[in-house]
Coordinates of C-alpha atoms in Angstrom, one line a residue:
M1 CA 0.0 0.0 0.0
L2 CA 1.3 3.5 -0.9
S3 CA 2.3 5.6 2.1
T4 CA 1.0 9.2 2.0
D5 CA 4.0 10.4 4.0
A6 CA 6.5 8.7 1.7
V7 CA 4.8 10.1 -1.4
M8 CA 4.8 13.6 0.1
S9 CA 8.5 13.4 0.9
A10 CA 9.3 12.0 -2.5
A11 CA 7.3 14.8 -4.2
S12 CA 9.1 17.4 -2.2
D13 CA 12.5 16.1 -3.2
L14 CA 11.4 15.8 -6.8
L15 CA 10.3 19.5 -6.9
G16 CA 13.5 20.6 -5.1
N17 CA 15.6 18.8 -7.7
R18 CA 13.6 20.2 -10.6
L19 CA 13.0 23.7 -9.5
G20 CA 15.5 24.4 -6.7
G21 CA 15.3 24.9 -3.0
Q22 CA 13.4 22.4 -0.8
P23 CA 9.7 23.0 -1.0
H24 CA 7.7 22.1 2.1
L25 CA 4.5 20.2 1.3
S26 CA 1.8 19.8 3.9
D27 CA -1.9 19.1 4.5
P28 CA -2.3 16.2 2.0
E29 CA -5.8 15.6 0.7
D30 CA -6.6 12.3 -0.9
L31 CA -8.5 13.0 -4.1
G32 CA -8.9 9.3 -5.1
G33 CA -7.3 7.9 -8.2
S34 CA -8.0 5.4 -10.9
G35 CA -7.1 1.8 -9.9
S36 CA -4.5 1.7 -7.2
A37 CA -3.0 5.1 -8.0
L38 CA -2.7 7.7 -5.2
V39 CA -3.6 11.2 -6.1
L40 CA -3.1 14.0 -3.5
R41 CA -3.5 17.7 -3.2
A42 CA -0.8 19.2 -1.1
R43 CA -0.3 22.7 0.3
V44 CA 3.0 24.4 -0.6
A45 CA 4.8 26.7 1.9
T46 CA 6.0 30.0 0.6
N47 CA 8.9 29.3 -1.7
P48 CA 10.8 31.6 -4.1
F49 CA 11.2 28.8 -6.6
L50 CA 7.6 27.7 -6.7
H51 CA 4.7 30.1 -6.8
E52 CA 1.9 27.6 -6.6
R53 CA 0.0 27.5 -3.3
T54 CA -1.1 23.9 -3.9
V55 CA 0.0 21.1 -6.2
I56 CA -1.4 17.8 -7.3
I57 CA 0.8 14.7 -6.7
K58 CA 0.1 11.5 -8.6
Q59 CA 1.9 8.3 -7.5
L60 CA 1.4 5.1 -9.4
P61 CA 2.0 1.8 -7.5
P62 CA 5.1 -0.3 -8.1
E63 CA 5.1 -2.1 -11.4
S64 CA 4.0 -5.7 -11.4
L65 CA 5.4 -6.2 -14.9
S66 CA 8.8 -5.8 -16.5
G67 CA 9.3 -2.4 -18.1
P68 CA 7.5 1.0 -17.5
D69 CA 3.8 1.3 -18.0
P70 CA 3.1 2.9 -21.5
A71 CA 0.1 4.6 -20.0
L72 CA 2.3 6.6 -17.6
V73 CA 4.8 7.3 -20.4
R74 CA 2.1 8.6 -22.6
E75 CA 0.7 10.8 -19.9
I76 CA 4.1 12.3 -19.1
V77 CA 4.6 13.0 -22.8
A78 CA 1.2 14.5 -23.1
Y79 CA 2.0 16.9 -20.3
Q80 CA 5.4 17.7 -21.9
F81 CA 3.6 18.5 -25.1
T82 CA 0.8 20.6 -23.7
N83 CA 3.1 22.5 -21.3
S84 CA 4.4 24.4 -24.4
L85 CA 0.9 25.6 -25.4
A86 CA -0.5 29.0 -24.7
N87 CA -2.6 29.2 -21.6
E88 CA -5.9 29.6 -23.4
S89 CA -5.2 26.5 -25.5
R90 CA -3.7 24.3 -22.9
P91 CA -6.2 21.5 -22.1
G92 CA -5.0 20.5 -18.6
P93 CA -2.7 21.4 -15.7
V94 CA 1.0 22.2 -16.1
M95 CA 3.4 19.4 -15.2
L96 CA 6.0 20.7 -12.8
A97 CA 8.1 17.6 -12.3
Y98 CA 8.1 13.9 -12.9
D99 CA 10.2 10.8 -12.1
L100 CA 9.6 7.9 -14.5
D101 CA 11.5 5.4 -12.4
K102 CA 9.5 6.3 -9.2
R103 CA 6.3 6.6 -11.2
L104 CA 5.7 10.0 -9.7
M105 CA 4.2 13.2 -11.2
V106 CA 3.6 16.7 -9.8
T107 CA 1.3 19.1 -11.6
T108 CA -0.3 22.4 -10.9
D109 CA -3.7 22.3 -9.2
A110 CA -6.8 23.1 -11.3
G111 CA -8.6 24.0 -8.0
S112 CA -11.6 22.6 -6.1
V113 CA -14.1 23.0 -8.9
D114 CA -17.0 20.8 -9.9
N115 CA -16.7 18.3 -12.7
L116 CA -19.0 18.2 -15.7
I117 CA -21.4 15.7 -14.2
D118 CA -22.0 17.8 -11.1
V119 CA -22.4 21.0 -13.1
W120 CA -24.7 19.4 -15.7
N121 CA -27.0 17.9 -13.1
T122 CA -27.5 21.2 -11.3
S123 CA -27.8 23.4 -14.4
S124 CA -30.9 25.0 -15.9
D125 CA -31.6 24.6 -19.6
D126 CA -30.1 28.0 -20.3
D127 CA -27.0 27.1 -18.3
K128 CA -26.6 23.8 -20.1
A129 CA -26.7 25.7 -23.4
K130 CA -23.9 27.9 -22.1
L131 CA -22.0 24.9 -20.9
V132 CA -22.0 23.1 -24.2
R133 CA -20.9 26.2 -26.0
R134 CA -18.0 26.5 -23.5
L135 CA -17.1 22.9 -24.0
G136 CA -17.2 23.3 -27.8
T137 CA -15.0 26.4 -27.6
S138 CA -12.4 24.8 -25.3
L139 CA -12.1 21.6 -27.5
G140 CA -11.9 23.7 -30.6
R141 CA -9.1 25.9 -29.2
M142 CA -7.1 22.8 -28.2
H143 CA -7.6 21.2 -31.7
R144 CA -6.7 24.4 -33.5
A145 CA -3.6 25.0 -31.4
T146 CA -2.2 21.5 -31.8
A147 CA -3.2 20.6 -35.4
G148 CA -0.1 20.0 -37.5
A149 CA 2.1 19.2 -34.5
E150 CA 1.8 15.4 -34.5
D151 CA 5.4 14.9 -35.5
D152 CA 6.5 16.9 -32.4
F153 CA 4.4 14.7 -30.2
A154 CA 5.7 11.6 -31.9
T155 CA 9.3 12.7 -31.3
L156 CA 8.7 13.3 -27.6
L157 CA 7.0 9.9 -27.3
R158 CA 9.7 8.1 -29.2
R159 CA 12.4 9.7 -27.1
M160 CA 10.6 8.9 -23.8
M161 CA 10.0 5.3 -24.9
S162 CA 13.7 4.9 -25.8
R163 CA 14.7 6.3 -22.5
A164 CA 12.3 4.2 -20.6
K165 CA 13.3 1.0 -22.5
A166 CA 9.6 0.2 -22.9
G167 CA 8.6 -2.6 -25.2
R168 CA 7.8 -1.4 -28.7
E169 CA 5.3 -4.2 -29.3
L170 CA 3.3 -3.3 -26.2
V171 CA 3.2 0.4 -27.2
V172 CA 2.0 -0.4 -30.7
A173 CA -0.6 -2.9 -29.5
R174 CA -1.9 -0.4 -27.0
G175 CA -2.2 2.2 -29.7
R176 CA -4.2 0.0 -32.0
V177 CA -6.4 -1.7 -29.5
L178 CA -9.0 0.9 -30.2
T179 CA -9.4 -0.2 -33.8
D180 CA -9.4 -3.8 -32.7
A181 CA -12.2 -2.9 -30.3
I182 CA -14.3 -1.5 -33.1
D183 CA -14.1 -5.0 -34.8
Y184 CA -15.0 -6.6 -31.5
G185 CA -18.0 -4.3 -31.2
L186 CA -19.3 -5.5 -34.6
S187 CA -19.0 -9.1 -33.4
M188 CA -21.0 -8.2 -30.3
V189 CA -23.8 -6.7 -32.4
G190 CA -23.8 -9.9 -34.5
K191 CA -24.3 -12.0 -31.4
L192 CA -27.4 -9.9 -30.6
G193 CA -28.9 -11.2 -33.8
V194 CA -28.6 -7.8 -35.6
S195 CA -27.5 -7.8 -39.2
V196 CA -24.8 -5.3 -40.0
P197 CA -25.6 -3.5 -43.3
A198 CA -22.8 -2.8 -45.8
E199 CA -23.2 0.9 -45.1
V200 CA -22.5 0.5 -41.4
S201 CA -19.5 -1.9 -42.1
D202 CA -18.1 0.8 -44.4
F203 CA -18.5 3.5 -41.8
A204 CA -16.9 1.3 -39.2
A205 CA -13.9 0.6 -41.4
D206 CA -13.6 4.3 -42.2
S207 CA -13.7 5.2 -38.4
S208 CA -10.9 2.7 -37.8
R209 CA -8.9 4.4 -40.5
R210 CA -9.5 7.9 -39.2
L211 CA -8.3 6.8 -35.7
A212 CA -4.9 6.0 -37.2
S213 CA -4.6 8.6 -40.0
G214 CA -6.3 11.4 -41.8
Q215 CA -6.4 15.2 -42.4
H216 CA -8.4 16.5 -39.4
R217 CA -6.0 15.4 -36.7
A218 CA -5.0 17.2 -33.5
F219 CA -4.1 16.5 -29.9
T220 CA -6.9 15.0 -27.7
P221 CA -7.0 13.3 -24.3
F222 CA -9.5 11.0 -26.1
D223 CA -10.9 9.7 -22.8
L224 CA -13.3 12.7 -22.4
S225 CA -15.2 11.1 -19.5
P226 CA -17.2 13.9 -17.7
D227 CA -15.7 13.1 -14.4
N228 CA -12.3 14.0 -15.9
I229 CA -13.6 17.4 -17.1
L230 CA -13.5 20.3 -14.6
C231 CA -15.7 23.3 -15.2
G232 CA -14.3 26.3 -13.5
N233 CA -15.6 29.8 -13.8
H234 CA -12.9 30.9 -16.2
R235 CA -11.8 27.7 -18.0
I236 CA -12.6 24.1 -18.7
T237 CA -9.8 21.7 -17.7
Y238 CA -9.3 18.1 -18.9
L239 CA -7.6 15.5 -16.7
D240 CA -6.2 12.0 -17.4
F241 CA -4.0 11.8 -20.4
E242 CA -3.3 8.1 -20.3
W243 CA -4.9 7.7 -23.8
A244 CA -3.8 11.1 -25.1
G245 CA -2.5 11.4 -28.6
F246 CA -3.3 12.7 -32.1
R247 CA -6.5 11.4 -33.6
D248 CA -9.3 12.6 -35.9
V249 CA -10.9 15.5 -34.0
T250 CA -14.5 14.5 -34.9
F251 CA -14.1 11.6 -32.4
D252 CA -14.1 14.2 -29.7
V253 CA -17.2 15.9 -31.2
A254 CA -19.0 12.7 -31.5
C255 CA -18.1 11.6 -28.0
V256 CA -19.7 14.7 -26.5
I257 CA -22.8 14.6 -28.7
A258 CA -23.5 10.9 -27.7
G259 CA -23.0 11.6 -24.0
F260 CA -19.5 10.1 -23.6
P261 CA -20.2 6.5 -24.7
Q262 CA -17.2 5.1 -22.7
Y263 CA -18.8 6.5 -19.5
A264 CA -21.9 4.6 -18.4
E265 CA -23.8 7.5 -16.8
G266 CA -23.3 10.3 -19.4
T267 CA -26.2 12.2 -21.0
A268 CA -26.5 12.6 -24.8
L269 CA -27.2 16.0 -26.2
N270 CA -30.5 16.8 -27.8
G271 CA -30.6 18.2 -31.3
E272 CA -30.5 21.9 -30.2
L273 CA -27.7 21.4 -27.7
S274 CA -25.7 19.4 -30.3
R275 CA -26.1 22.3 -32.7
K276 CA -24.8 24.8 -30.2
F277 CA -21.9 22.6 -29.2
V278 CA -20.9 21.9 -32.8
D279 CA -21.3 25.6 -33.8
A280 CA -19.0 26.7 -31.0
W281 CA -16.4 24.1 -31.9
R282 CA -16.3 24.8 -35.6
H283 CA -16.1 28.5 -35.0
E284 CA -12.7 27.8 -33.5
V285 CA -11.4 25.4 -36.1
S286 CA -13.0 26.6 -39.4
G287 CA -10.1 28.8 -40.2
M288 CA -7.9 25.7 -40.3
W289 CA -10.4 23.3 -41.7
P290 CA -12.9 25.3 -43.8
N291 CA -14.8 22.2 -44.9
V292 CA -16.3 21.9 -41.4
L293 CA -18.6 24.8 -42.5
N294 CA -20.3 22.3 -44.9
D295 CA -23.1 20.9 -42.8
E296 CA -23.5 17.6 -44.7
R297 CA -19.8 16.9 -45.0
L298 CA -19.3 17.5 -41.3
R299 CA -22.3 15.4 -40.4
A300 CA -20.9 12.5 -42.4
R301 CA -17.6 12.8 -40.5
I302 CA -19.4 12.9 -37.2
V303 CA -21.6 9.9 -38.1
T304 CA -18.4 8.1 -39.1
A305 CA -16.8 8.8 -35.7
L306 CA -20.0 8.0 -33.8
V307 CA -20.3 4.6 -35.6
G308 CA -16.8 4.0 -34.3
W309 CA -17.6 5.2 -30.8
S310 CA -20.9 3.1 -30.7
L311 CA -19.0 -0.1 -31.5
L312 CA -15.9 0.9 -29.5
S313 CA -17.9 1.6 -26.4
L314 CA -19.4 -2.0 -26.5
A315 CA -15.9 -3.4 -26.2
I316 CA -14.8 -0.8 -23.6
L317 CA -17.9 -1.4 -21.4
E318 CA -17.5 -5.2 -21.8
A319 CA -13.9 -5.0 -20.7
G320 CA -14.8 -2.9 -17.7
G321 CA -13.6 0.5 -18.9
L322 CA -10.6 2.1 -20.6
T323 CA -8.3 1.4 -17.6
A324 CA -9.3 -2.3 -17.7
L325 CA -8.7 -2.3 -21.5
I326 CA -5.1 -1.1 -20.8
D327 CA -4.6 -4.1 -18.5
K328 CA -6.0 -6.5 -21.0
V329 CA -3.6 -5.3 -23.7
R330 CA -0.7 -5.4 -21.2
F331 CA -1.6 -9.0 -20.1
T332 CA -2.0 -10.2 -23.7
T333 CA 1.3 -8.7 -24.9
D334 CA 3.6 -9.2 -21.9
S335 CA 3.8 -13.0 -22.3
G336 CA 4.7 -12.8 -25.9
E337 CA 7.0 -9.8 -26.1
D338 CA 10.3 -10.3 -27.7
N339 CA 12.9 -9.1 -25.2
A340 CA 15.4 -8.4 -28.0
S341 CA 13.0 -5.7 -29.3
A342 CA 12.0 -4.3 -25.9
G343 CA 14.3 -1.3 -26.2
R344 CA 13.4 -0.3 -29.8
A345 CA 11.8 3.1 -30.2
V346 CA 8.2 3.4 -31.1
G347 CA 7.4 4.6 -34.6
T348 CA 5.8 7.9 -35.4
K349 CA 2.3 6.5 -35.7
D350 CA 0.4 4.4 -33.3
S351 CA -0.7 2.3 -36.2
E352 CA 2.7 1.0 -37.1
D353 CA 2.8 -2.7 -38.0
S354 CA 4.1 -5.3 -35.6
D355 CA 4.6 -9.0 -35.5
L356 CA 2.6 -9.1 -32.2
D357 CA -0.4 -11.4 -32.0
R358 CA -3.3 -9.1 -32.4
S359 CA -5.7 -11.1 -30.2
V360 CA -7.0 -9.2 -27.2
D361 CA -9.6 -10.8 -25.0
F362 CA -12.2 -8.0 -24.4
R363 CA -14.5 -10.3 -22.5
G364 CA -15.2 -9.4 -19.0
Q365 CA -18.6 -8.2 -17.7
H366 CA -20.9 -10.1 -20.1
I367 CA -23.0 -7.0 -20.6
L368 CA -25.1 -8.4 -23.4
H369 CA -25.9 -11.8 -22.1
G370 CA -29.4 -12.5 -20.8
R371 CA -31.2 -10.3 -18.3
A372 CA -29.3 -7.8 -16.3
R373 CA -28.5 -9.1 -12.9
T374 CA -27.0 -6.0 -11.3
R375 CA -27.8 -2.3 -11.3
D376 CA -24.4 -1.7 -13.1
Q377 CA -25.5 -3.9 -15.9
L378 CA -28.8 -2.0 -16.3
V379 CA -26.9 1.3 -16.3
I380 CA -24.5 0.0 -18.9
R381 CA -27.3 -1.2 -21.2
R382 CA -29.1 2.1 -20.9
D383 CA -25.9 3.8 -21.9
I384 CA -25.6 1.5 -24.9
I385 CA -29.1 2.3 -26.0
Q386 CA -28.5 6.1 -25.5
T387 CA -25.4 5.9 -27.7
F388 CA -27.1 4.1 -30.5
E389 CA -30.1 6.4 -30.2
A390 CA -27.8 9.4 -30.6
L391 CA -26.3 7.8 -33.7
G392 CA -29.7 7.1 -35.1
A393 CA -30.9 10.6 -34.4
L394 CA -27.8 12.2 -36.0
A395 CA -28.2 10.0 -39.1
E396 CA -32.0 10.8 -39.4
R397 CA -31.3 14.5 -39.6
G398 CA -28.9 14.2 -42.5
Q399 CA -29.3 13.9 -46.3
D400 CA -26.6 11.3 -47.1
P401 CA -28.1 8.3 -48.9
R402 CA -26.2 6.0 -46.6
F403 CA -27.8 7.4 -43.4
P404 CA -31.2 5.6 -43.5
A405 CA -29.4 2.2 -43.2
V406 CA -27.4 3.6 -40.2
A407 CA -30.6 4.9 -38.5
A408 CA -32.3 1.5 -39.1
F409 CA -29.3 -0.4 -37.7
S410 CA -29.3 1.8 -34.6
R411 CA -33.0 1.1 -34.0
E412 CA -32.4 -2.6 -34.3
V413 CA -29.5 -2.6 -31.9
C414 CA -31.6 -0.6 -29.3
T415 CA -34.5 -3.1 -29.7
A416 CA -32.2 -6.1 -29.3
V417 CA -30.7 -4.7 -26.1
R418 CA -34.1 -3.9 -24.7
N419 CA -35.3 -7.4 -25.6
L420 CA -32.6 -8.9 -23.4
E421 CA -34.6 -7.9 -20.4
R422 CA -37.5 -10.0 -21.8
S423 CA -35.4 -13.1 -22.2
G424 CA -35.8 -16.0 -19.8
S425 CA -32.1 -16.4 -18.9

């Protein structure tokens, strides 16, 4: 078990080595953390080298496997990359110091502000409209500020992986598991007895391609879970960069519209709120990508991303969440990793080919088998229905000749999931 006193002492030493002096940290507050990580808020005594009054300390547990955790490496690189952005475009806190060997990070404190869930649940309709516009603006600024800088991010990641001597195969597999999960989602739909029309298969294939390559790419945390989005009075702050990287930006747009498919208790936006959110987002990015002003072209891109998210979320929820998905990839690859290649640097794209066995066992919670036996299963099924309903509604509002098949497919999936509660098993 991680000791708070030991973590506080290590963080103080780390800040002193990085910034100078010997900062005194006190009054630790446990903020909770994903998995067995320890996340603390600590007060900083007056110090000429550190002007922050409080800092956030994140300590990951000792490694149970050989080699550094690629999720930690990616998070550190994401902070290195975003530290260089202008304040108005920076998506998250500033990283003050890190120690990869000790699995320790110290960042600035975003403050004691409510997350998106809490703000949403207590907001009036007018306040929700303002909130989605703020969210669209903040995402758009991040996308605009980072578009075209993918090579810089890849260079930082490659250097860090080389320094960490992390296995290339594990990094590549972790990067491509999202596209594998889309395929798994298709198989889950098939087991529900729903036929997948050619139009949906084509959209799914295109969404996989856009995750790995394409024109409209920028930095994104990707895991835009509402509990990782802090809504302060003056800015929106995104936390948790374990999945951060460069991807097609419309995946972020689709994620918000559908109510954060990877998060089981999110709320999808209705048509009017979706429009306000998208308008705010494209106001920020249209100078760089003028074609987002074409409503039908943009809708087709968002439908593509939302088909991907709908299928991807099935695999994520089945596995038990994105963090559990990391563990499944790590487990699958660790036993077969070639030690001779463990020190090779990762390529510039997450989609780089590898000889690694592609099989990842997504099975876990059996979310689509028989009647729900727990409240969690019911919540997950409602979330699945909500996601596919959002996909269907978006397709129904468009003019693309492929959209009717997508809308019909979405309705069939929703019906099949509801019918599970009527089954006898």
